XYZ file of N, CA and C in Angstrom:
639
model
N 0.845 -1.196 0.000
C 0.000 0.000 0.000
C 0.880 1.247 0.000
N 0.320 2.330 -0.500
C 1.059 3.581 -0.606
C 0.531 4.563 0.446
N 1.376 4.900 1.402
C 0.941 5.797 2.473
C 1.538 7.195 2.327
N 2.020 7.525 1.157
C 2.704 8.799 0.974
C 1.819 10.000 1.324
N 0.513 9.834 1.159
C -0.352 10.996 1.359
C -0.833 11.151 2.800
N -0.448 10.236 3.692
C -0.938 10.280 5.066
C -0.459 11.542 5.794
N 0.729 12.007 5.471
C 1.306 13.152 6.170
C 0.407 14.382 6.084
N -0.301 14.527 5.000
C -1.129 15.714 4.785
C -2.130 15.909 5.917
N -2.657 14.832 6.468
C -3.689 14.949 7.501
C -3.122 15.433 8.835
N -1.801 15.507 8.952
C -1.206 15.910 10.227
C -0.918 17.411 10.303
N -1.163 18.119 9.242
C -0.827 19.546 9.201
C -1.499 20.359 10.316
N -2.770 20.118 10.659
C -3.410 20.959 11.676
C -2.796 20.838 13.077
N -1.942 19.866 13.328
C -1.392 19.693 14.674
C -0.066 20.432 14.863
N 0.129 21.509 14.138
C 1.350 22.301 14.282
C 1.478 22.807 15.715
N 2.607 22.590 16.374
C 2.744 23.041 17.764
C 2.747 24.562 17.863
N 2.329 25.063 19.014
C 2.307 26.506 19.231
C 3.740 27.041 19.323
N 4.000 28.163 18.660
C 5.352 28.724 18.710
C 5.712 29.211 20.120
N 6.907 28.870 20.565
C 7.402 29.366 21.842
C 8.130 30.680 21.589
N 7.623 31.748 22.189
C 8.195 33.075 21.985
C 9.408 33.305 22.875
N 9.387 32.702 24.060
C 10.469 32.884 25.020
C 10.535 31.676 25.937
N 11.738 31.198 26.199
C 11.943 30.144 27.190
C 13.286 30.387 27.861
N 13.252 30.652 29.168
C 14.486 30.924 29.898
C 14.438 30.195 31.237
N 15.372 29.249 31.414
C 15.463 28.488 32.667
C 16.465 29.105 33.630
N 17.255 30.089 33.136
C 18.298 30.762 33.912
C 19.400 29.815 34.375
N 19.435 28.616 33.789
C 20.486 27.669 34.163
C 21.853 28.098 33.652
N 21.884 29.100 32.770
C 23.171 29.610 32.276
C 23.800 30.586 33.265
N 23.084 30.884 34.348
C 23.667 31.698 35.406
C 23.523 33.194 35.242
N 22.807 33.637 34.214
C 22.621 35.079 34.041
C 21.207 35.370 33.544
N 20.878 36.661 33.455
C 19.585 37.039 32.874
C 19.791 38.011 31.709
N 20.725 37.643 30.841
C 20.955 38.403 29.612
C 19.648 38.455 28.817
N 19.307 39.643 28.312
C 18.062 39.816 27.561
C 16.951 40.417 28.405
N 17.182 40.462 29.715
C 16.211 41.050 30.640
C 16.748 42.383 31.159
N 15.849 43.318 31.439
C 16.236 44.637 31.922
C 15.510 44.956 33.224
N 16.239 45.530 34.177
C 15.663 45.905 35.466
C 15.006 47.280 35.379
N 13.805 47.392 35.957
C 13.135 48.684 36.098
C 12.673 48.815 37.546
N 13.300 49.744 38.276
C 12.880 50.013 39.653
C 11.857 51.140 39.652
N 10.642 50.826 40.131
C 9.592 51.838 40.202
C 9.379 52.333 41.624
N 9.625 51.454 42.590
C 9.479 51.847 43.988
C 10.588 52.810 44.402
N 10.284 53.672 45.381
C 11.268 54.663 45.819
C 11.733 54.423 47.251
N 11.176 53.415 47.915
C 11.557 53.106 49.288
C 12.451 51.866 49.337
N 13.506 51.939 50.137
C 14.409 50.810 50.399
C 14.994 50.193 49.127
N 15.188 51.040 48.096
C 15.824 50.573 46.883
C 17.338 50.709 46.990
N 18.082 50.366 45.951
C 17.578 49.805 44.688
C 17.275 48.313 44.807
N 16.807 47.740 43.706
C 16.540 46.310 43.662
C 17.860 45.534 43.661
N 17.749 44.223 43.867
C 18.952 43.368 43.880
C 18.619 42.061 43.174
N 18.643 42.108 41.835
C 18.353 40.931 41.022
C 19.645 40.157 40.751
N 19.573 38.846 40.826
C 20.719 38.010 40.480
C 20.198 36.628 40.119
N 21.080 35.787 39.601
C 20.708 34.399 39.359
C 21.437 33.535 40.377
N 20.676 32.779 41.145
C 21.224 31.903 42.187
C 20.706 30.486 41.950
N 21.619 29.551 41.751
C 21.235 28.140 41.570
C 20.166 27.962 40.490
N 20.361 28.659 39.365
C 19.456 28.469 38.238
C 18.099 29.110 38.390
N 17.965 30.049 39.324
C 16.730 30.805 39.495
C 17.053 32.290 39.549
N 16.110 33.117 39.093
C 16.256 34.553 39.284
C 15.815 34.886 40.704
N 16.644 35.643 41.399
C 16.406 35.977 42.800
C 16.408 37.492 42.949
N 15.435 38.003 43.707
C 15.380 39.445 43.993
C 15.383 39.597 45.508
N 16.435 40.272 46.048
C 16.682 40.254 47.490
C 16.454 41.586 48.192
N 16.028 42.618 47.453
C 15.830 43.931 48.059
C 14.379 44.086 48.519
N 14.161 44.949 49.524
C 12.807 45.210 50.035
C 12.167 46.396 49.310
N 12.667 46.752 48.142
C 12.173 47.917 47.406
C 10.658 47.885 47.235
N 10.044 49.041 47.521
C 8.590 49.143 47.351
C 8.185 50.598 47.196
N 6.947 50.795 46.726
C 6.369 52.121 46.628
C 4.866 52.005 46.759
N 4.197 53.150 46.894
C 2.749 53.144 47.039
C 2.324 52.662 48.407
N 1.027 52.337 48.531
C 0.499 51.853 49.791
C 0.455 50.332 49.759
N -0.056 49.726 50.829
C -0.106 48.270 50.885
C -1.149 47.695 49.939
N -2.043 48.558 49.409
C -3.093 48.045 48.543
C -3.135 48.644 47.158
N -2.566 49.834 46.971
C -2.701 50.505 45.676
C -1.347 51.049 45.199
N -1.225 51.130 43.883
C -0.010 51.670 43.266
C 1.232 51.028 43.879
N 1.186 49.703 43.914
C 2.290 48.949 44.521
C 3.432 48.852 43.522
N 4.189 49.954 43.461
C 5.326 50.023 42.547
C 6.540 49.395 43.209
N 6.995 48.287 42.661
C 8.173 47.628 43.199
C 9.298 47.655 42.198
N 9.765 46.485 41.816
C 10.802 46.369 40.793
C 10.369 45.333 39.772
N 10.691 45.610 38.509
C 10.373 44.696 37.414
C 11.656 44.241 36.735
N 11.626 43.008 36.244
C 12.683 42.500 35.371
C 11.972 42.098 34.086
N 12.122 42.925 33.033
C 11.335 42.679 31.823
C 12.196 42.185 30.662
N 11.572 41.359 29.819
C 12.225 40.834 28.621
C 12.250 41.952 27.598
N 13.461 42.391 27.204
C 13.562 43.654 26.468
C 13.800 43.515 24.964
N 13.516 42.341 24.400
C 13.637 42.201 22.947
C 12.621 43.111 22.251
N 13.072 43.845 21.241
C 12.184 44.796 20.567
C 10.939 44.106 20.012
N 11.114 42.908 19.460
C 9.972 42.200 18.867
C 8.913 41.851 19.904
N 9.329 41.716 21.173
C 8.401 41.308 22.227
C 7.360 42.377 22.527
N 7.635 43.617 22.165
C 6.676 44.692 22.416
C 5.400 44.512 21.602
N 5.476 43.718 20.539
C 4.280 43.497 19.710
C 3.655 42.117 19.943
N 4.162 41.358 20.936
C 3.545 40.068 21.243
C 2.094 40.269 21.695
N 1.228 39.387 21.226
C -0.149 39.401 21.724
C -0.718 37.989 21.657
N -1.757 37.753 22.430
C -2.408 36.441 22.518
C -1.383 35.354 22.848
N -1.028 35.277 24.121
C -0.030 34.295 24.553
C -0.304 33.809 25.977
N 0.401 32.739 26.329
C 0.398 32.242 27.704
C 1.789 32.437 28.292
N 1.840 33.057 29.471
C 3.080 33.243 30.230
C 3.043 32.293 31.413
N 4.075 31.468 31.527
C 4.165 30.547 32.657
C 5.497 30.741 33.361
N 5.479 30.632 34.690
C 6.713 30.660 35.460
C 6.483 30.027 36.826
N 7.552 29.504 37.395
C 7.502 29.018 38.763
C 7.940 30.160 39.668
N 7.135 30.453 40.686
C 7.510 31.474 41.653
C 7.674 30.826 43.035
N 8.562 31.390 43.826
C 8.720 30.962 45.215
C 9.169 32.163 46.023
N 8.442 32.451 47.085
C 8.796 33.580 47.930
C 9.136 33.091 49.328
N 10.313 33.488 49.811
C 10.692 33.155 51.180
C 10.337 34.296 52.132
N 9.847 35.403 51.567
C 9.280 36.509 52.337
C 7.763 36.343 52.230
N 6.980 37.349 52.638
C 5.517 37.179 52.590
C 4.816 38.353 51.931
N 5.569 39.117 51.115
C 4.987 40.313 50.505
C 4.682 40.069 49.016
N 4.692 41.129 48.209
C 4.218 41.019 46.842
C 5.180 40.322 45.887
N 4.619 39.407 45.087
C 5.373 38.734 44.030
C 4.398 38.450 42.900
N 4.898 38.446 41.673
C 3.996 38.174 40.563
C 4.658 38.401 39.218
N 3.812 38.666 38.231
C 4.289 38.860 36.869
C 3.578 40.048 36.233
N 4.224 40.577 35.208
C 3.678 41.664 34.407
C 3.635 41.182 32.965
N 2.612 41.593 32.219
C 2.483 41.172 30.827
C 1.830 42.290 30.030
N 1.928 42.188 28.703
C 1.510 43.280 27.808
C 2.182 44.589 28.245
N 3.476 44.473 28.596
C 4.263 45.636 29.013
C 4.871 46.301 27.784
N 4.624 47.585 27.599
C 5.281 48.332 26.526
C 6.201 49.417 27.083
N 5.848 49.973 28.244
C 6.735 50.891 28.949
C 6.244 50.974 30.389
N 6.921 51.780 31.200
C 6.606 51.767 32.628
C 5.229 52.336 32.951
N 4.542 52.882 31.960
C 3.209 53.432 32.187
C 2.101 52.594 31.561
N 2.467 51.444 30.957
C 1.469 50.626 30.258
C 1.771 49.147 30.421
N 0.950 48.459 31.235
C 1.131 47.020 31.441
C -0.009 46.463 32.288
N -0.142 45.140 32.244
C -0.996 44.413 33.186
C -0.098 43.797 34.249
N -0.654 43.594 35.461
C 0.142 42.991 36.540
C -0.705 42.046 37.373
N -0.150 40.872 37.623
C -0.712 39.956 38.611
C 0.154 40.071 39.859
N -0.475 40.446 40.974
C 0.232 40.719 42.227
C -0.324 39.788 43.303
N 0.528 38.909 43.824
C 0.126 37.964 44.862
C 0.780 38.350 46.183
N 0.002 38.372 47.255
C 0.522 38.781 48.558
C 0.050 37.798 49.631
N 0.990 37.284 50.407
C 0.646 36.324 51.456
C 0.277 37.063 52.745
N 1.070 38.051 53.123
C 0.845 38.764 54.380
C -0.505 39.469 54.389
N -0.848 40.127 53.292
C -2.087 40.908 53.225
C -3.251 40.096 52.659
N -2.954 38.858 52.309
C -3.968 37.864 51.949
C -4.854 38.302 50.781
N -4.203 38.578 49.635
C -4.982 38.896 48.441
C -4.201 38.553 47.175
N -4.960 38.451 46.099
C -4.407 38.373 44.747
C -5.105 39.459 43.944
N -4.367 40.137 43.066
C -4.962 41.226 42.299
C -4.459 41.224 40.861
N -5.349 41.612 39.964
C -5.004 41.835 38.560
C -5.284 43.298 38.265
N -4.238 44.025 37.895
C -4.399 45.451 37.639
C -3.920 45.804 36.238
N -4.461 46.917 35.741
C -3.991 47.493 34.483
C -3.418 48.858 34.783
N -2.248 49.145 34.206
C -1.724 50.510 34.199
C -1.712 50.949 32.743
N -2.479 51.979 32.452
C -2.545 52.513 31.083
C -2.338 54.017 31.130
N -1.353 54.482 30.375
C -0.986 55.901 30.399
C -0.759 56.367 31.829
N -0.210 55.463 32.662
C 0.126 55.810 34.034
C -1.013 55.720 35.029
N -2.226 55.433 34.540
C -3.395 55.345 35.418
C -3.669 53.885 35.775
N -3.726 53.590 37.079
C -3.926 52.221 37.537
C -5.404 51.911 37.740
N -5.829 50.752 37.232
C -7.201 50.277 37.402
C -7.150 48.835 37.896
N -7.944 48.528 38.907
C -8.030 47.150 39.391
C -9.081 46.416 38.568
N -8.659 45.326 37.903
C -9.578 44.557 37.065
C -10.219 43.403 37.824
N -9.495 42.846 38.803
C -10.029 41.727 39.581
C -9.221 41.565 40.859
N -9.899 41.109 41.924
C -9.207 40.776 43.162
C -9.786 39.485 43.726
N -9.007 38.805 44.525
C -9.466 37.615 45.229
C -8.854 37.643 46.618
N -9.638 37.284 47.628
C -9.120 37.263 48.988
C -8.523 35.894 49.292
N -7.710 35.853 50.340
C -7.001 34.624 50.682
C -5.542 34.767 50.324
N -4.653 34.030 51.004
C -3.216 34.151 50.745
C -2.892 33.939 49.269
N -2.056 34.839 48.733
C -1.712 34.742 47.320
C -0.810 33.574 46.999
N -0.135 33.048 48.047
C 0.774 31.913 47.878
C 1.142 31.419 49.264
N 1.826 30.298 49.314
C 2.352 29.782 50.581
C 3.845 30.067 50.626
N 4.296 30.752 51.672
C 5.705 31.111 51.800
C 6.595 29.868 51.720
N 7.600 29.963 50.857
C 8.577 28.896 50.719
C 8.206 27.808 49.736
N 6.981 27.834 49.225
C 6.526 26.763 48.330
C 6.692 27.147 46.862
N 7.066 26.175 46.033
C 7.067 26.391 44.588
C 5.620 26.511 44.122
N 5.339 27.548 43.368
C 3.987 27.788 42.868
C 4.056 28.025 41.369
N 3.272 27.275 40.603
C 3.248 27.470 39.161
C 2.202 28.523 38.819
N 2.641 29.583 38.179
C 1.753 30.684 37.801
C 1.631 30.719 36.288
N 0.397 30.788 35.811
C 0.132 30.809 34.372
C -0.872 31.909 34.058
N -0.529 32.745 33.079
C -1.419 33.832 32.655
C -1.643 33.692 31.158
N -2.898 33.605 30.762
C -3.229 33.528 29.342
C -4.029 34.761 28.938
N -3.571 35.440 27.888
C -4.289 36.582 27.331
C -4.746 36.212 25.931
N -6.045 36.270 25.713
C -6.617 35.978 24.400
C -7.640 37.045 24.092
N -7.303 37.924 23.143
C -8.159 39.082 22.923
C -8.135 39.948 24.167
N -9.313 40.238 24.737
C -9.363 41.038 25.963
C -9.564 40.170 27.198
N -9.550 38.846 27.022
C -9.799 37.939 28.145
C -8.485 37.488 28.768
N -8.401 37.633 30.086
C -7.200 37.266 30.842
C -7.570 36.184 31.854
N -6.882 35.042 31.783
C -7.122 33.952 32.724
C -5.842 33.691 33.508
N -5.953 33.668 34.833
C -4.799 33.472 35.713
C -4.977 32.173 36.492
N -4.017 31.267 36.355
C -4.044 30.000 37.085
C -2.879 29.935 38.059
N -3.167 29.506 39.287
C -2.136 29.273 40.289
C -2.176 27.786 40.638
N -1.116 27.073 40.298
C -1.086 25.618 40.460
C -2.332 24.976 39.842
N -2.721 25.501 38.683
C -3.823 24.929 37.923
C -5.201 25.401 38.325
N -5.319 26.129 39.428
C -6.621 26.617 39.900
C -6.839 28.056 39.442
N -8.046 28.345 38.975
C -8.363 29.678 38.470
C -8.438 30.674 39.627
N -7.574 31.679 39.602
C -7.460 32.622 40.720
C -8.669 33.537 40.832
N -9.179 34.002 39.689
C -10.244 35.015 39.718
C -11.595 34.464 39.274
N -11.721 33.144 39.250
C -13.020 32.535 38.962
C -13.477 32.667 37.525
N -12.538 32.641 36.603
C -12.880 32.739 35.186
C -12.104 33.839 34.507
N -12.292 33.953 33.210
C -11.578 34.971 32.446
C -12.005 36.372 32.872
N -11.025 37.261 32.986
C -11.274 38.653 33.361
C -11.194 39.521 32.123
N -12.195 40.361 31.921
C -12.161 41.318 30.821
C -12.242 42.725 31.414
N -12.155 43.712 30.569
C -12.227 45.089 31.056
C -10.959 45.865 30.814
N -9.875 45.146 30.507
C -8.636 45.833 30.169
C -8.651 46.282 28.724
N -7.739 47.180 28.376
C -7.734 47.716 27.014
C -6.356 47.715 26.360
N -5.383 47.042 26.994
C -4.066 46.942 26.371
C -4.112 45.868 25.286
N -3.246 45.986 24.286
C -3.368 45.101 23.121
C -2.140 44.241 22.838
N -0.983 44.560 23.423
C 0.228 43.788 23.130
C 1.317 44.193 24.104
N 2.384 43.398 24.143
C 3.536 43.778 24.942
C 4.314 42.596 25.461
N 5.447 42.896 26.090
C 6.349 41.884 26.593
C 5.977 41.464 28.009
N 6.819 40.651 28.624
C 6.535 40.113 29.955
C 7.607 40.562 30.942
N 7.272 40.485 32.234
C 8.217 40.877 33.282
C 7.939 40.092 34.555
N 8.954 40.028 35.401
C 8.844 39.449 36.730
C 8.758 40.604 37.718
N 7.979 40.417 38.803
C 7.624 41.536 39.675
C 7.832 41.184 41.137
N 8.386 42.147 41.891
C 8.605 41.982 43.326
C 8.289 43.293 44.028
N 7.565 43.209 45.164
C 7.179 44.404 45.928
C 7.414 44.137 47.413
N 8.328 44.883 48.036
C 8.603 44.719 49.457
C 9.009 43.296 49.804
N 9.582 42.616 48.837
C 9.837 41.181 48.978
C 11.335 40.907 48.884
N 11.917 40.481 49.991
C 13.361 40.243 50.050
C 13.743 38.813 49.686
N 12.768 38.036 49.236
C 13.074 36.664 48.856
C 12.200 36.189 47.713
N 12.206 36.951 46.615
C 11.384 36.617 45.450
C 12.210 35.800 44.462
N 11.726 34.616 44.101
C 12.445 33.727 43.182
C 11.552 33.334 42.014
N 12.169 33.236 40.835
C 11.445 32.888 39.611
C 12.276 31.889 38.815
N 11.596 30.964 38.138
C 12.314 29.996 37.326
C 11.438 29.573 36.149
N 12.105 29.067 35.115
C 11.417 28.460 33.955
C 10.317 29.358 33.384
N 10.734 30.513 32.881
C 9.800 31.437 32.235
C 9.573 30.973 30.794
N 8.318 30.706 30.455
C 7.980 30.275 29.098
C 6.798 31.104 28.600
N 6.947 31.673 27.409
C 5.850 32.394 26.762
C 5.512 31.663 25.473
N 4.267 31.233 25.352
C 3.824 30.455 24.198
C 2.707 31.196 23.481
N 2.879 31.367 22.197
C 1.846 32.024 21.395
C 0.612 31.134 21.301
N -0.559 31.742 21.423
C -1.794 30.984 21.276
C -2.054 30.802 19.788
N -2.179 29.535 19.319
C -2.394 29.342 17.884
C -3.765 29.876 17.470
N -3.777 30.504 16.320
C -5.051 30.973 15.809
C -5.762 29.837 15.109
N -7.036 29.710 15.327
C -7.812 28.644 14.727
C -8.018 28.948 13.239
N -7.678 28.019 12.370
C -7.874 28.278 10.939
C -9.353 28.496 10.633
N -9.608 29.413 9.729
C -10.998 29.656 9.326
C -11.522 28.453 8.567
N -12.780 28.061 8.846
C -13.334 26.934 8.090
C -13.444 27.273 6.603
N -13.154 26.313 5.787
C -13.155 26.547 4.345
C -14.610 26.582 3.854
């Protein structure tokens, strides 16, 4: 029998393109740029320790609930500023109990989304900063993480819908809409946190569904 044509049926299973994958096992964070936004107890102290990105400074700004400007480590490739419709995954571990999380759709320090998890103040929040104006899109009560534990954080942006999973559980009870940013790169975030650790950052493009013929 001739099976030469069988390959054609496998075309729709094209894997999703990986936009970024960094395990930090090379001992550095080349390609990432530090942005300190907080003005208290700075500057930040980012380094790579044992194959993880570590932030050891207590840098913070704003109040305990609003405008929590800390420090960001963002992926600074020019092409990343136009990324859209993707999933950002990373392992986080905090040995302190303050703010830790991720930033996405970042184009500059006045435009980005942020997932902020806090153990001490017992909340999780999704905020938008657009043209420097901060808006809270969603909040959830309860500890944002367990101190010292590895936590898998996943953020998916598809159109205007944002879904945040913590160890596979939906943090905000479903997709959150209401934001108006359209594209941007990713960042790691620390606020008043002297033991923020991140590992295995992966950004995967969401495949577009082919139009039916």
